[in-house]
């Protein structure tokens, strides 16, 4: 059995390694510059950033950017008018300005996407972190629960929820978050398992920190990078799922402007008023592509192996 005095130098070495690792992490400007340098090399990522920024600007500034009231009807004079100077994207079957409804629809889509993915990240991160950190029976139990949720058909679950509850923004977003957290939990668990055996975590245990302090201070901050990428891609998935639900007539209801609902209604006029379904469909496609492009660029910029290879 080794003498406790012989373990002191080892502990000192681990403490020094932990301090060195923390010192490298605190070099904020260098890391930020390296991140931006890698991100801007991803041209599609910059395109996605522009698209996402435009959608966010439209959602925030909708009252100032929309040329008309999205709920104002003019059935007699402006029903199904093609794109013109008065209505750049045309009008719908009730004479409502399509551009204004698209701009306000960005609010609905982004709100649902952010709230749904935020809920999924919160639930998934907590469950994944506890499963990876505690291990053993807790890990087995939490992973079995995760697999049960993964086995539930998401679309059928959402249809059941909106059939029981009122299909509003909060209900749909929370339902998307509740059914979408298993993938986030699996990613977080794998990251915690990879980080918790590193030397600076061992040094934190050697310093006498409590388990929850080690988890919150040393493990989670170093396991969040992949979760940012997963969250970005999850927002795109939530927007697309909400559009699918609205297209089936089970999502956001009229007269609230929703891109999926507009495509659903516009399909009835596809041969006489093509703009009614095409422009909302393009908005959905561009938004989903924008978030996917940003997610790919973030994956490259936050992956230390890729950064090392390119630098």
Coordinates of N, CA, C and O in Angstrom, one line a residue, residues 63-136:
X63 N -44.5 44.6 -36.8 CA -45.4 45.8 -36.9 C -44.9 46.9 -37.7 O -45.7 47.7 -38.2
X64 N -43.6 47.0 -37.9 CA -43.1 48.1 -38.7 C -42.7 47.8 -40.1 O -42.7 48.6 -41.0
X65 N -42.5 46.5 -40.3 CA -42.1 46.0 -41.7 C -43.3 45.6 -42.5 O -43.3 45.7 -43.7
X66 N -44.4 45.1 -41.9 CA -45.5 44.6 -42.6 C -46.2 45.8 -43.3 O -46.5 46.8 -42.6
X67 N -46.5 45.7 -44.6 CA -47.1 46.9 -45.3 C -48.6 47.0 -45.0 O -49.2 48.1 -45.3
X68 N -49.2 46.0 -44.4 CA -50.7 46.1 -44.1 C -51.0 45.2 -42.9 O -50.1 44.5 -42.4
X69 N -52.2 45.4 -42.4 CA -52.7 44.6 -41.3 C -52.9 43.1 -41.8 O -53.6 42.9 -42.8
X70 N -52.2 42.1 -41.2 CA -52.4 40.8 -41.7 C -53.8 40.2 -41.6 O -54.1 39.2 -42.2
X71 N -54.6 40.8 -40.8 CA -56.0 40.3 -40.6 C -57.0 41.1 -41.3 O -58.2 40.7 -41.4
X72 N -56.6 42.2 -42.0 CA -57.5 43.0 -42.7 C -58.0 42.3 -44.0 O -57.2 41.9 -44.8
X73 N -59.3 42.3 -44.2 CA -59.9 41.6 -45.3 C -60.5 42.6 -46.3 O -61.0 43.6 -46.0
X74 N -60.3 42.2 -47.6 CA -60.9 43.0 -48.7 C -61.4 42.0 -49.8 O -60.8 41.9 -50.9
X75 N -62.4 41.3 -49.5 CA -62.9 40.2 -50.3 C -63.3 40.7 -51.7 O -63.1 40.1 -52.7
X76 N -64.0 41.8 -51.7 CA -64.7 42.3 -53.0 C -63.6 42.8 -54.0 O -63.7 42.6 -55.2
X77 N -62.6 43.5 -53.5 CA -61.7 44.2 -54.4 C -60.3 43.5 -54.5 O -59.6 43.7 -55.5
X78 N -59.9 42.8 -53.5 CA -58.5 42.3 -53.5 C -58.4 40.7 -53.3 O -57.4 40.2 -53.0
X79 N -59.5 40.0 -53.7 CA -59.4 38.6 -53.5 C -58.6 37.9 -54.5 O -58.7 38.1 -55.7
X80 N -57.5 37.1 -54.0 CA -56.7 36.3 -54.9 C -56.0 37.2 -56.0 O -55.9 36.8 -57.1
X81 N -55.5 38.4 -55.6 CA -54.8 39.2 -56.5 C -53.4 38.7 -56.7 O -52.7 38.4 -55.7
X82 N -52.9 38.7 -57.9 CA -51.5 38.3 -58.1 C -50.5 39.4 -57.6 O -50.9 40.5 -57.2
X83 N -49.2 39.0 -57.5 CA -48.2 40.0 -57.0 C -48.3 41.3 -57.8 O -48.3 41.3 -59.0
X84 N -48.3 42.4 -57.1 CA -48.3 43.7 -57.7 C -47.6 44.7 -56.8 O -47.1 44.4 -55.8
X85 N -47.7 46.0 -57.2 CA -47.0 47.0 -56.4 C -47.8 47.2 -55.1 O -47.2 47.5 -54.1
X86 N -49.1 47.1 -55.1 CA -49.9 47.2 -53.9 C -49.7 46.0 -53.0 O -49.7 46.2 -51.8
X87 N -49.6 44.8 -53.6 CA -49.4 43.6 -52.8 C -48.3 42.8 -53.4 O -48.5 42.0 -54.4
X88 N -47.0 43.0 -52.9 CA -45.8 42.5 -53.6 C -45.9 40.9 -53.7 O -45.3 40.4 -54.7
X89 N -46.6 40.2 -52.8 CA -46.6 38.8 -52.9 C -48.1 38.3 -53.2 O -48.4 37.1 -53.0
X90 N -48.9 39.2 -53.5 CA -50.3 38.9 -53.8 C -51.2 38.8 -52.6 O -50.8 39.2 -51.5
X91 N -52.4 38.3 -52.7 CA -53.4 38.3 -51.6 C -53.9 36.8 -51.6 O -53.8 36.0 -52.5
X92 N -54.7 36.6 -50.5 CA -55.3 35.3 -50.3 C -56.8 35.3 -50.7 O -57.2 36.3 -51.2
X93 N -57.5 34.3 -50.3 CA -58.9 34.2 -50.7 C -59.8 35.2 -50.0 O -60.9 35.4 -50.4
X94 N -59.3 35.8 -48.9 CA -60.1 36.8 -48.2 C -59.6 38.2 -48.5 O -60.0 39.2 -47.8
X95 N -58.6 38.3 -49.4 CA -58.1 39.7 -49.8 C -57.1 40.2 -48.8 O -56.7 41.4 -48.8
X96 N -56.5 39.3 -48.0 CA -55.5 39.7 -47.0 C -54.1 39.7 -47.7 O -53.8 38.9 -48.5
X97 N -53.3 40.7 -47.3 CA -52.0 40.9 -47.9 C -51.1 39.7 -47.5 O -50.8 39.5 -46.3
X98 N -50.5 39.0 -48.5 CA -49.7 37.8 -48.2 C -48.4 38.1 -47.6 O -47.9 37.4 -46.8
X99 N -47.8 39.2 -48.1 CA -46.5 39.6 -47.5 C -46.6 39.9 -46.0 O -45.7 39.5 -45.2
X100 N -47.6 40.6 -45.6 CA -47.8 40.9 -44.2 C -48.1 39.7 -43.4 O -47.5 39.5 -42.3
X101 N -48.8 38.7 -44.0 CA -49.0 37.5 -43.2 C -47.8 36.6 -43.1 O -47.6 35.9 -42.2
X102 N -46.9 36.7 -44.2 CA -45.7 36.0 -44.1 C -44.8 36.5 -43.0 O -44.1 35.8 -42.3
X103 N -44.7 37.9 -42.9 CA -43.9 38.5 -41.9 C -44.4 38.2 -40.5 O -43.6 37.8 -39.6
X104 N -45.7 38.3 -40.3 CA -46.2 37.9 -39.0 C -46.1 36.4 -38.7 O -46.0 36.0 -37.6
X105 N -46.1 35.6 -39.8 CA -46.0 34.2 -39.6 C -44.6 33.8 -39.2 O -44.4 32.7 -38.5
X106 N -43.6 34.6 -39.5 CA -42.2 34.4 -39.0 C -42.2 34.4 -37.4 O -41.5 33.6 -36.8
X107 N -43.0 35.2 -36.8 CA -43.1 35.3 -35.4 C -43.6 33.9 -34.8 O -43.1 33.4 -33.9
X108 N -44.6 33.4 -35.5 CA -45.2 32.1 -35.0 C -44.2 31.0 -35.1 O -43.9 30.2 -34.2
X109 N -43.5 30.9 -36.3 CA -42.6 29.8 -36.5 C -41.4 29.9 -35.6 O -41.0 28.9 -35.0
X110 N -40.8 31.1 -35.5 CA -39.6 31.2 -34.7 C -39.9 31.0 -33.2 O -39.1 30.4 -32.4
X111 N -41.1 31.5 -32.8 CA -41.5 31.3 -31.4 C -41.6 29.9 -31.0 O -41.1 29.4 -30.0
X112 N -42.3 29.1 -31.9 CA -42.5 27.7 -31.7 C -41.2 27.0 -31.7 O -40.9 26.1 -30.9
X113 N -40.3 27.3 -32.7 CA -39.0 26.7 -32.8 C -38.2 26.9 -31.6 O -37.6 25.9 -31.1
X114 N -38.1 28.1 -31.1 CA -37.2 28.4 -30.0 C -37.8 27.8 -28.7 O -37.0 27.2 -27.9
X115 N -39.1 28.0 -28.5 CA -39.7 27.4 -27.3 C -39.6 25.9 -27.2 O -39.3 25.3 -26.2
X116 N -39.9 25.3 -28.4 CA -39.9 23.8 -28.4 C -38.5 23.3 -28.2 O -38.2 22.3 -27.4
X117 N -37.5 23.8 -28.9 CA -36.1 23.3 -28.7 C -35.5 23.7 -27.4 O -34.7 22.9 -26.8
X118 N -35.9 24.9 -26.8 CA -35.5 25.2 -25.5 C -36.0 24.2 -24.5 O -35.3 23.8 -23.6
X119 N -37.3 23.8 -24.6 CA -37.8 22.7 -23.7 C -37.1 21.4 -23.9 O -36.8 20.7 -22.9
X120 N -36.9 21.0 -25.1 CA -36.2 19.8 -25.4 C -34.7 19.8 -24.8 O -34.3 18.8 -24.3
X121 N -34.0 20.9 -25.0 CA -32.7 21.0 -24.5 C -32.6 21.0 -23.0 O -31.7 20.3 -22.4
X122 N -33.6 21.6 -22.3 CA -33.6 21.6 -20.9 C -33.9 20.2 -20.3 O -33.1 19.8 -19.5
X123 N -34.9 19.5 -20.8 CA -35.2 18.2 -20.4 C -34.0 17.2 -20.7 O -33.6 16.5 -19.9
X124 N -33.6 17.3 -22.0 CA -32.6 16.4 -22.4 C -31.2 16.6 -21.8 O -30.6 15.6 -21.4
X125 N -30.9 17.8 -21.5 CA -29.6 18.1 -20.9 C -29.6 17.6 -19.4 O -28.6 17.0 -19.0
X126 N -30.7 17.8 -18.7 CA -30.7 17.4 -17.3 C -30.7 15.8 -17.3 O -29.9 15.3 -16.5
X127 N -31.5 15.2 -18.0 CA -31.5 13.7 -18.0 C -30.2 13.1 -18.5 O -29.7 12.2 -17.9
X128 N -29.7 13.7 -19.6 CA -28.4 13.1 -20.1 C -27.3 13.4 -19.2 O -26.4 12.5 -19.0
X129 N -27.2 14.5 -18.6 CA -26.1 14.8 -17.6 C -26.2 13.9 -16.4 O -25.1 13.4 -16.0
X130 N -27.3 13.7 -15.9 CA -27.5 12.8 -14.7 C -27.1 11.4 -15.1 O -26.5 10.7 -14.3
X131 N -27.6 11.0 -16.2 CA -27.3 9.6 -16.6 C -25.8 9.4 -16.8 O -25.3 8.3 -16.4
X132 N -25.2 10.3 -17.5 CA -23.7 10.1 -17.8 C -22.9 10.3 -16.5 O -21.9 9.6 -16.4
X133 N -23.3 11.2 -15.7 CA -22.4 11.5 -14.5 C -22.6 10.4 -13.4 O -21.6 10.0 -12.8
X134 N -23.9 10.0 -13.1 CA -24.1 9.1 -12.0 C -23.8 7.6 -12.5 O -23.3 6.8 -11.7
X135 N -24.2 7.3 -13.7 CA -23.9 6.0 -14.2 C -24.8 4.9 -13.4 O -25.7 5.2 -12.7
X136 N -24.4 3.7 -13.6 CA -25.0 2.6 -12.9 C -26.5 2.4 -13.2 O -26.9 2.6 -14.3

